[in-house]
């Protein structure tokens, strides 16, 4: 069923993407999320089980490419097992070759077998594959020797963003000599131009998001003139790109019809699929007091204190969730600034006493903003305070699912995996008994929760019931 739903997502993504002129998806993420302290992968990964990641990744690739959208597997050879942020610093995956073969590499082997059009690189040092201090993106040994040679990948090789310190290592894009201290000592680098040349030498076809495009283009030209690489080497990348464009029909039709957007993008049947997938994903990881679903009847609507903990910039956080709750409950909404939860502690505690249930929805670490893998102490104190004043407190993780590690005392913990509107509606519907809960953990959350766990609940208040 998971593979079927994912294939449906891929089909809809391809249809809607192509309708607006997007022809290549930088998806799927093939990193195996086996390190709870990873600050950048988190819910972007399918699971911590390599076989499951491989199967779901291949399913998404086939669904996308069979419907005209080029797919990209990332981040080769695996960004899952690190607690460093490659956006900010030099990163290392210090795993043995045997470990890489059994955990990190199977999803990429599966993707290649599925015919994935592109593979995106990882800005990390992989000693088991290359003992030099070069990150994989800039390593000919990893990219040309291993990926293209040993694994036989013939498609498009795309660097991860070249504005990240994992590859720039805090090098200024000015061309001046800079000394950078990394995990293997001091590296002397003259800046973005050298990074671009190294990326081409390594075998990359697309140089993604350089800090300065003109500098990057000039560096490619200079690399040919300096003899760092040949014109034929550059031409081979250009040819690979043009052939992919030709394969999806861009030589015949380079423009999209604006009239088709309304007929394809965001239509009702597509939104229904999003709602169905979000509902299937809801995971009740713990409910020791069995308070889910909430007691709801036509004559008695529960009083629910809904506390939304989110960054100020996340204007949508809690909006759809509270609106869905109000269909079955009397809801008091409180918004808490994720940067200063302590400022709201007294209000949360005051309202908790007079509520039948307290729901704390955390949007911390949502999407690619996973960098805050540890909840701040004031947020932990806020959860603890709510529980002390109301034992029927539920924490819903719309962001980082590993939040539980900082609040292991919480009696009920629901994971929604995303803060997008369908996930908010699904989480609220699950709490008030409008939806069945059938989700299972695709990860373990040490030390208490194991891979595959999750409590099931049947709907007690389905939406079609008066």
Short mmCIF file of C-alpha atoms in Angstrom, two decimals:
data_model
loop_
_atom_site.label_atom_id
_atom_site.label_comp_id
_atom_site.label_asym_id
_atom_site.label_seq_id
_atom_site.Cartn_x
_atom_site.Cartn_y
_atom_site.Cartn_z
CA UNK A 1 0.00 0.00 0.00
CA UNK A 2 2.87 2.42 0.81
CA UNK A 3 4.43 1.85 -2.60
CA UNK A 4 1.05 2.32 -4.30
CA UNK A 5 0.41 5.62 -2.52
CA UNK A 6 3.94 6.79 -3.27
CA UNK A 7 3.52 5.93 -6.94
CA UNK A 8 0.35 8.03 -6.94
CA UNK A 9 2.26 10.93 -5.39
CA UNK A 10 4.88 10.59 -8.09
CA UNK A 11 2.30 10.62 -10.87
CA UNK A 12 0.58 13.72 -9.50
CA UNK A 13 3.91 15.43 -8.87
CA UNK A 14 4.96 14.77 -12.44
CA UNK A 15 1.67 15.98 -13.89
CA UNK A 16 1.53 19.16 -11.82
CA UNK A 17 5.25 19.90 -12.17
CA UNK A 18 5.26 19.56 -15.93
CA UNK A 19 2.11 21.70 -16.11
CA UNK A 20 3.99 24.66 -14.60
CA UNK A 21 7.23 24.05 -16.52
CA UNK A 22 9.23 22.07 -13.96
CA UNK A 23 10.78 19.10 -15.74
CA UNK A 24 13.17 17.67 -13.17
CA UNK A 25 12.52 16.84 -9.52
CA UNK A 26 15.38 16.92 -7.04
CA UNK A 27 13.80 13.87 -5.46
CA UNK A 28 13.80 11.27 -4.02
CA UNK A 29 15.98 11.62 -0.94
CA UNK A 30 17.75 8.24 -0.76
CA UNK A 31 19.63 8.90 2.48
CA UNK A 32 18.99 6.28 5.16
CA UNK A 33 17.98 8.18 8.29
CA UNK A 34 19.86 6.06 10.81
CA UNK A 35 21.24 8.85 13.01
CA UNK A 36 18.71 10.64 15.27
CA UNK A 37 21.17 13.53 15.66
CA UNK A 38 21.32 14.26 11.93
CA UNK A 39 20.56 17.99 11.66
CA UNK A 40 19.49 18.15 8.01
CA UNK A 41 17.90 14.88 6.84
CA UNK A 42 15.25 13.85 9.38
CA UNK A 43 11.75 13.54 7.84
CA UNK A 44 13.19 14.12 4.38
CA UNK A 45 14.26 10.47 4.44
CA UNK A 46 11.82 7.60 3.90
CA UNK A 47 13.12 5.47 6.77
CA UNK A 48 16.09 4.05 8.64
CA UNK A 49 15.67 0.64 6.95
CA UNK A 50 17.85 0.53 3.77
CA UNK A 51 15.54 -1.96 2.06
CA UNK A 52 12.49 0.22 2.65
CA UNK A 53 14.31 3.35 1.44
CA UNK A 54 15.45 1.47 -1.66
CA UNK A 55 11.97 0.15 -2.47
CA UNK A 56 10.16 3.44 -1.92
CA UNK A 57 12.84 5.43 -3.73
CA UNK A 58 12.62 3.20 -6.79
CA UNK A 59 8.82 3.42 -6.74
CA UNK A 60 8.94 7.22 -6.71
CA UNK A 61 11.54 7.30 -9.48
CA UNK A 62 9.48 5.07 -11.76
CA UNK A 63 6.28 6.99 -11.09
CA UNK A 64 7.92 10.33 -11.87
CA UNK A 65 9.79 9.25 -14.97
CA UNK A 66 6.98 7.20 -16.49
CA UNK A 67 4.94 10.41 -16.47
CA UNK A 68 7.54 12.73 -17.97
CA UNK A 69 9.35 14.11 -14.90
CA UNK A 70 13.08 13.44 -14.54
CA UNK A 71 14.03 12.17 -11.07
CA UNK A 72 17.17 12.84 -9.00
CA UNK A 73 18.41 10.57 -6.23
CA UNK A 74 20.30 12.30 -3.42
CA UNK A 75 22.71 12.73 -1.62
CA UNK A 76 25.28 10.27 -2.96
CA UNK A 77 26.84 8.27 -1.38
CA UNK A 78 24.64 8.94 1.68
CA UNK A 79 24.04 11.84 4.07
CA UNK A 80 22.13 9.93 6.74
CA UNK A 81 24.75 8.91 9.28
CA UNK A 82 26.20 12.22 10.42
CA UNK A 83 25.46 14.71 13.17
CA UNK A 84 27.03 17.58 11.24
CA UNK A 85 25.27 20.13 9.03
CA UNK A 86 26.79 20.20 5.54
CA UNK A 87 25.20 23.60 4.94
CA UNK A 88 27.39 25.08 7.66
CA UNK A 89 30.58 23.04 7.98
CA UNK A 90 32.77 20.29 6.60
CA UNK A 91 30.94 17.02 7.20
CA UNK A 92 32.11 13.43 7.51
CA UNK A 93 30.51 10.00 7.37
CA UNK A 94 33.04 7.80 9.11
CA UNK A 95 31.58 4.41 8.21
CA UNK A 96 33.44 1.33 7.01
CA UNK A 97 33.18 0.18 3.40
CA UNK A 98 31.19 -2.86 4.53
CA UNK A 99 28.78 -0.61 6.37
CA UNK A 100 28.38 1.65 3.31
CA UNK A 101 27.65 -1.39 1.14
CA UNK A 102 24.97 -2.69 3.51
CA UNK A 103 23.28 0.56 4.60
CA UNK A 104 24.04 3.72 2.64
CA UNK A 105 24.50 2.35 -0.89
CA UNK A 106 21.55 -0.06 -1.48
CA UNK A 107 19.05 2.78 -2.18
CA UNK A 108 21.40 4.26 -4.79
CA UNK A 109 22.03 0.89 -6.42
CA UNK A 110 18.24 0.41 -6.58
CA UNK A 111 17.77 3.89 -8.06
CA UNK A 112 20.34 3.24 -10.76
CA UNK A 113 18.64 -0.06 -11.60
CA UNK A 114 15.34 1.85 -11.84
CA UNK A 115 16.91 4.18 -14.43
CA UNK A 116 17.10 7.37 -12.36
CA UNK A 117 17.95 10.31 -14.60
CA UNK A 118 20.15 12.20 -12.14
CA UNK A 119 22.09 11.77 -8.91
CA UNK A 120 22.95 14.65 -6.58
CA UNK A 121 26.15 14.62 -4.56
CA UNK A 122 26.91 14.87 -0.84
CA UNK A 123 29.24 17.58 0.44
CA UNK A 124 30.85 15.21 2.92
CA UNK A 125 34.14 13.44 3.38
CA UNK A 126 33.83 9.63 3.07
CA UNK A 127 37.15 8.08 4.18
CA UNK A 128 36.04 4.56 3.24
CA UNK A 129 35.77 5.64 -0.40
CA UNK A 130 38.45 8.35 -0.61
CA UNK A 131 41.16 9.01 1.98
CA UNK A 132 41.81 12.52 0.66
CA UNK A 133 40.28 15.54 2.45
CA UNK A 134 37.97 16.22 -0.51
CA UNK A 135 34.20 16.01 0.03
CA UNK A 136 32.48 13.49 -2.22
CA UNK A 137 31.22 16.26 -4.53
CA UNK A 138 34.80 17.19 -5.45
CA UNK A 139 36.29 13.69 -5.45
CA UNK A 140 37.08 12.05 -8.82
CA UNK A 141 37.57 8.80 -6.91
CA UNK A 142 33.99 8.88 -5.59
CA UNK A 143 32.16 10.49 -8.51
CA UNK A 144 33.94 9.23 -11.62
CA UNK A 145 35.70 6.15 -10.30
CA UNK A 146 33.07 4.72 -7.98
CA UNK A 147 29.68 6.12 -9.08
CA UNK A 148 30.23 6.10 -12.81
CA UNK A 149 32.80 3.30 -12.97
CA UNK A 150 31.93 0.73 -10.30
CA UNK A 151 28.18 1.39 -10.06
CA UNK A 152 27.74 2.07 -13.78
CA UNK A 153 25.72 5.29 -13.49
CA UNK A 154 25.41 6.96 -16.89
CA UNK A 155 22.96 9.76 -16.07
CA UNK A 156 23.28 13.37 -15.00
CA UNK A 157 25.59 14.10 -12.07
CA UNK A 158 24.46 17.18 -10.13
CA UNK A 159 26.35 18.84 -7.29
CA UNK A 160 24.50 19.75 -4.14
CA UNK A 161 24.26 23.53 -3.77
CA UNK A 162 27.62 25.25 -4.17
CA UNK A 163 26.65 27.93 -1.68
CA UNK A 164 27.07 25.45 1.20
CA UNK A 165 30.02 25.52 3.55
CA UNK A 166 30.29 21.75 3.37
CA UNK A 167 32.00 22.29 0.03
CA UNK A 168 33.13 25.92 0.31
CA UNK A 169 34.28 25.42 3.91
CA UNK A 170 33.75 29.11 4.63
CA UNK A 171 35.81 30.12 1.57
CA UNK A 172 35.06 33.60 0.28
CA UNK A 173 34.04 33.71 -3.40
CA UNK A 174 36.53 36.49 -4.12
CA UNK A 175 39.42 34.45 -5.43
CA UNK A 176 41.77 35.29 -2.57
CA UNK A 177 43.78 32.56 -0.83
CA UNK A 178 42.05 31.30 2.31
CA UNK A 179 43.14 28.73 4.87
CA UNK A 180 40.36 26.47 6.05
CA UNK A 181 40.62 24.08 8.99
CA UNK A 182 38.64 20.92 8.32
CA UNK A 183 38.35 17.42 9.71
CA UNK A 184 41.60 16.47 7.99
CA UNK A 185 43.58 19.58 8.99
CA UNK A 186 44.16 22.80 7.08
CA UNK A 187 43.09 23.09 3.47
CA UNK A 188 44.35 26.00 1.36
CA UNK A 189 41.75 27.04 -1.15
CA UNK A 190 41.45 30.10 -3.42
CA UNK A 191 37.64 30.20 -3.36
CA UNK A 192 34.60 29.45 -5.46
CA UNK A 193 36.50 29.32 -8.76
CA UNK A 194 38.66 26.46 -7.49
CA UNK A 195 35.63 24.64 -6.11
CA UNK A 196 33.98 24.85 -9.55
CA UNK A 197 37.08 23.49 -11.29
CA UNK A 198 37.38 20.63 -8.82
CA UNK A 199 33.69 19.81 -9.32
CA UNK A 200 34.18 19.56 -13.09
CA UNK A 201 37.33 17.44 -12.68
CA UNK A 202 35.37 15.13 -10.36
CA UNK A 203 32.84 14.50 -13.14
CA UNK A 204 29.84 16.68 -12.27
CA UNK A 205 27.58 17.79 -15.12
CA UNK A 206 25.49 20.45 -13.33
CA UNK A 207 26.98 22.99 -10.90
CA UNK A 208 24.04 23.81 -8.69
CA UNK A 209 23.53 27.23 -7.08
CA UNK A 210 27.03 28.72 -7.08
CA UNK A 211 27.28 31.87 -4.99
CA UNK A 212 28.25 33.85 -8.09
CA UNK A 213 27.17 32.53 -11.50
CA UNK A 214 29.59 34.70 -13.49
CA UNK A 215 32.51 33.51 -11.39
CA UNK A 216 31.42 29.90 -11.90
CA UNK A 217 31.11 30.25 -15.70
CA UNK A 218 34.45 32.03 -15.92
CA UNK A 219 36.03 29.27 -13.83
CA UNK A 220 34.86 26.59 -16.28
CA UNK A 221 36.35 28.56 -19.19
CA UNK A 222 39.56 29.15 -17.26
CA UNK A 223 39.78 25.45 -16.37
CA UNK A 224 39.89 24.55 -20.05
CA UNK A 225 42.50 27.23 -20.81
CA UNK A 226 44.65 26.11 -17.89
CA UNK A 227 44.52 22.48 -18.97
CA UNK A 228 42.73 21.35 -15.80
CA UNK A 229 40.17 19.61 -18.01
CA UNK A 230 39.48 19.48 -21.75
CA UNK A 231 36.83 21.11 -23.88
CA UNK A 232 35.62 17.60 -24.65
CA UNK A 233 35.04 17.05 -20.93
CA UNK A 234 32.76 20.12 -20.79
CA UNK A 235 31.05 19.12 -24.02
CA UNK A 236 30.24 15.69 -22.61
CA UNK A 237 28.25 17.29 -19.78
CA UNK A 238 26.47 19.63 -22.19
CA UNK A 239 25.57 16.66 -24.40
CA UNK A 240 24.23 14.69 -21.42
CA UNK A 241 21.98 17.62 -20.44
CA UNK A 242 20.72 18.17 -24.00
CA UNK A 243 19.91 14.48 -24.47
CA UNK A 244 17.81 14.47 -21.30
CA UNK A 245 15.96 17.58 -22.46
CA UNK A 246 15.33 15.89 -25.78
CA UNK A 247 14.09 12.71 -24.07
CA UNK A 248 11.23 14.57 -22.36
CA UNK A 249 10.19 16.46 -25.48
CA UNK A 250 11.63 19.91 -24.83
CA UNK A 251 13.04 20.05 -28.34
CA UNK A 252 9.49 19.86 -29.70
CA UNK A 253 7.64 21.91 -27.10
CA UNK A 254 9.58 24.27 -24.86
CA UNK A 255 6.61 26.17 -23.44
CA UNK A 256 3.69 25.18 -21.24
CA UNK A 257 0.07 26.16 -21.72
CA UNK A 258 -1.08 28.55 -19.01
CA UNK A 259 -4.63 27.39 -19.59
CA UNK A 260 -3.71 23.86 -18.51
CA UNK A 261 -2.48 24.93 -15.07
CA UNK A 262 -5.96 25.51 -13.69
CA UNK A 263 -7.14 22.16 -15.04
CA UNK A 264 -4.25 20.18 -13.50
CA UNK A 265 -2.63 21.92 -10.53
CA UNK A 266 -4.28 21.72 -7.11
CA UNK A 267 -7.53 20.22 -8.34
CA UNK A 268 -9.88 18.48 -5.92
CA UNK A 269 -8.95 14.89 -6.72
CA UNK A 270 -5.26 15.68 -6.19
CA UNK A 271 -5.95 17.32 -2.84
CA UNK A 272 -7.97 14.27 -1.81
CA UNK A 273 -4.91 12.11 -2.44
CA UNK A 274 -2.82 14.41 -0.26
CA UNK A 275 -5.40 14.13 2.53
CA UNK A 276 -5.52 10.35 2.22
CA UNK A 277 -1.74 10.01 2.40
CA UNK A 278 -1.51 12.39 5.35
CA UNK A 279 -4.14 10.37 7.21
CA UNK A 280 -2.28 7.10 6.56
CA UNK A 281 0.95 8.63 7.90
CA UNK A 282 -0.36 9.72 11.31
CA UNK A 283 1.50 7.68 13.93
CA UNK A 284 0.42 7.34 17.55
CA UNK A 285 3.83 6.52 18.97
CA UNK A 286 2.67 6.54 22.59
CA UNK A 287 -0.67 6.76 24.38
CA UNK A 288 -0.07 5.29 27.83
CA UNK A 289 -3.30 6.76 29.27
CA UNK A 290 -5.36 5.86 26.16
CA UNK A 291 -6.83 9.33 25.81
CA UNK A 292 -6.88 9.17 21.99
CA UNK A 293 -9.38 9.54 20.47
CA UNK A 294 -10.89 12.28 22.58
CA UNK A 295 -14.36 11.67 23.98
CA UNK A 296 -16.74 13.45 21.61
CA UNK A 297 -20.52 13.25 21.44
CA UNK A 298 -23.36 15.25 19.92
CA UNK A 299 -24.28 16.53 23.37
CA UNK A 300 -20.79 17.09 24.76
CA UNK A 301 -17.99 18.82 22.91
CA UNK A 302 -14.64 18.62 24.74
CA UNK A 303 -12.77 21.78 25.70
CA UNK A 304 -9.36 21.66 24.04
CA UNK A 305 -6.42 23.99 24.64
CA UNK A 306 -4.44 23.97 21.40
CA UNK A 307 -0.91 25.33 21.82
CA UNK A 308 1.02 25.97 18.60
CA UNK A 309 4.82 26.20 19.03
CA UNK A 310 6.32 27.58 15.82
CA UNK A 311 8.82 30.07 14.39
CA UNK A 312 7.36 33.52 13.73
CA UNK A 313 7.81 33.07 9.99
CA UNK A 314 5.55 30.00 9.91
CA UNK A 315 2.24 31.81 9.47
CA UNK A 316 0.30 28.65 8.57
CA UNK A 317 1.29 26.71 11.67
CA UNK A 318 -1.78 25.51 13.60
CA UNK A 319 -4.34 27.23 11.38
CA UNK A 320 -5.79 24.16 9.63
CA UNK A 321 -5.26 22.04 12.75
CA UNK A 322 -7.37 24.28 14.98
CA UNK A 323 -10.02 24.72 12.28
CA UNK A 324 -10.40 20.93 12.01
CA UNK A 325 -10.51 20.51 15.79
CA UNK A 326 -13.37 23.02 15.99
CA UNK A 327 -15.58 20.68 14.00
CA UNK A 328 -15.78 18.46 17.09
CA UNK A 329 -14.47 20.48 20.05
CA UNK A 330 -14.51 23.86 21.75
CA UNK A 331 -11.00 25.13 21.08
CA UNK A 332 -8.92 27.81 22.78
CA UNK A 333 -5.88 28.61 20.61
CA UNK A 334 -2.53 29.82 21.92
CA UNK A 335 0.47 30.63 19.77
CA UNK A 336 3.95 30.23 21.28
CA UNK A 337 7.10 31.69 19.74
CA UNK A 338 9.52 28.77 19.28
CA UNK A 339 12.37 31.17 20.00
CA UNK A 340 10.96 32.07 23.45
CA UNK A 341 8.61 29.42 24.85
CA UNK A 342 9.23 30.59 28.42
CA UNK A 343 7.29 33.79 27.76
CA UNK A 344 4.09 31.75 27.27
CA UNK A 345 4.49 29.23 30.09
CA UNK A 346 2.21 31.03 32.56
CA UNK A 347 -0.62 31.32 30.02
CA UNK A 348 -0.38 27.66 29.04
CA UNK A 349 -0.45 26.54 32.66
CA UNK A 350 -3.38 28.85 33.49
CA UNK A 351 -5.56 27.54 30.67
CA UNK A 352 -4.53 23.89 31.06
CA UNK A 353 -6.39 23.54 34.35
CA UNK A 354 -9.73 24.47 32.82
CA UNK A 355 -9.42 22.31 29.69
CA UNK A 356 -10.48 18.72 29.08
CA UNK A 357 -7.45 18.15 26.87
CA UNK A 358 -4.23 20.03 26.06
CA UNK A 359 -2.61 19.61 22.66
CA UNK A 360 0.88 21.01 22.09
CA UNK A 361 1.70 21.09 18.40
CA UNK A 362 5.43 21.51 17.71
CA UNK A 363 6.52 22.83 14.33
CA UNK A 364 10.17 23.03 15.41
CA UNK A 365 12.52 21.38 12.92
CA UNK A 366 9.95 21.16 10.11
CA UNK A 367 11.06 20.15 6.60
CA UNK A 368 14.66 21.13 5.85
CA UNK A 369 14.78 23.22 9.03
CA UNK A 370 15.75 20.14 11.03
CA UNK A 371 18.90 21.79 12.40
CA UNK A 372 17.43 22.13 15.92
CA UNK A 373 17.55 18.43 16.76
CA UNK A 374 17.43 19.18 20.48
CA UNK A 375 14.41 20.96 21.93
CA UNK A 376 15.33 24.07 23.94
CA UNK A 377 14.95 23.72 27.70
CA UNK A 378 12.08 26.29 27.84
CA UNK A 379 10.05 24.14 25.42
CA UNK A 380 10.65 21.07 27.58
CA UNK A 381 9.58 23.10 30.61
CA UNK A 382 6.42 24.22 28.81
CA UNK A 383 5.45 20.60 28.04
CA UNK A 384 6.24 19.54 31.59
CA UNK A 385 4.18 22.40 33.03
CA UNK A 386 1.17 21.53 30.89
CA UNK A 387 1.30 17.88 31.97
CA UNK A 388 1.56 18.84 35.65
CA UNK A 389 -1.66 20.84 35.32
CA UNK A 390 -3.48 18.48 32.95
CA UNK A 391 -2.58 14.80 32.65
CA UNK A 392 -4.51 14.57 29.38
CA UNK A 393 -1.82 16.39 27.42
CA UNK A 394 -0.86 15.35 23.90
CA UNK A 395 2.26 16.46 22.04
CA UNK A 396 1.95 16.43 18.24
CA UNK A 397 5.24 16.52 16.30
CA UNK A 398 4.63 18.40 13.06
CA UNK A 399 8.38 18.99 12.79
CA UNK A 400 11.27 16.95 14.17
CA UNK A 401 9.90 13.49 15.19
CA UNK A 402 12.85 12.99 17.53
CA UNK A 403 11.45 15.67 19.85
CA UNK A 404 10.32 12.78 22.04
CA UNK A 405 13.92 12.23 23.15
CA UNK A 406 13.76 15.52 25.07
CA UNK A 407 10.28 14.87 26.51
CA UNK A 408 10.18 11.13 27.30
CA UNK A 409 7.79 11.86 30.18
CA UNK A 410 4.94 12.87 27.84
CA UNK A 411 2.04 10.36 28.13
CA UNK A 412 0.72 10.77 24.58
CA UNK A 413 2.88 11.47 21.54
CA UNK A 414 1.51 11.76 18.00
CA UNK A 415 3.71 12.22 14.93
CA UNK A 416 2.28 14.02 11.89
CA UNK A 417 5.63 14.22 10.00
CA UNK A 418 4.81 17.55 8.35
CA UNK A 419 3.24 20.91 9.08
CA UNK A 420 1.53 21.21 5.72
CA UNK A 421 -2.23 21.69 5.69
CA UNK A 422 -3.18 18.05 4.90
CA UNK A 423 -1.05 16.83 7.82
CA UNK A 424 -2.59 19.37 10.17
CA UNK A 425 -6.10 18.27 9.18
CA UNK A 426 -5.18 14.60 9.48
CA UNK A 427 -3.67 15.00 12.95
CA UNK A 428 -6.70 16.88 14.24
CA UNK A 429 -9.07 14.35 12.70
CA UNK A 430 -7.18 11.50 14.35
CA UNK A 431 -7.32 13.12 17.80
CA UNK A 432 -11.10 13.65 17.75
CA UNK A 433 -11.87 10.22 16.32
CA UNK A 434 -12.79 11.31 12.80
CA UNK A 435 -10.06 9.13 11.27
CA UNK A 436 -8.54 5.73 11.94
CA UNK A 437 -4.93 5.74 13.16
CA UNK A 438 -2.79 3.08 11.51
CA UNK A 439 0.69 4.63 11.11
CA UNK A 440 3.88 2.79 12.06
CA UNK A 441 7.29 4.27 12.83
CA UNK A 442 9.68 4.09 9.83
CA UNK A 443 12.44 5.00 12.31
CA UNK A 444 13.37 4.15 15.86
CA UNK A 445 13.41 6.89 18.50
CA UNK A 446 15.94 5.78 21.10
CA UNK A 447 15.71 4.62 23.74
CA UNK A 448 11.98 3.90 24.00
CA UNK A 449 10.51 3.49 20.50
CA UNK A 450 11.45 0.88 17.97
CA UNK A 451 11.15 0.69 14.20
CA UNK A 452 7.66 -0.43 13.19
CA UNK A 453 5.92 0.51 16.43
CA UNK A 454 2.69 2.51 16.66
CA UNK A 455 -0.69 2.18 18.37
CA UNK A 456 -3.82 1.68 16.29
CA UNK A 457 -7.15 3.39 16.92
CA UNK A 458 -10.46 3.12 15.10
CA UNK A 459 -12.54 6.17 14.29
CA UNK A 460 -15.21 6.83 16.90
CA UNK A 461 -16.52 10.07 15.44
CA UNK A 462 -16.42 9.66 11.63
CA UNK A 463 -17.24 12.85 9.71
CA UNK A 464 -20.38 11.39 8.17
CA UNK A 465 -21.88 10.70 11.59
CA UNK A 466 -24.43 13.41 12.66
#
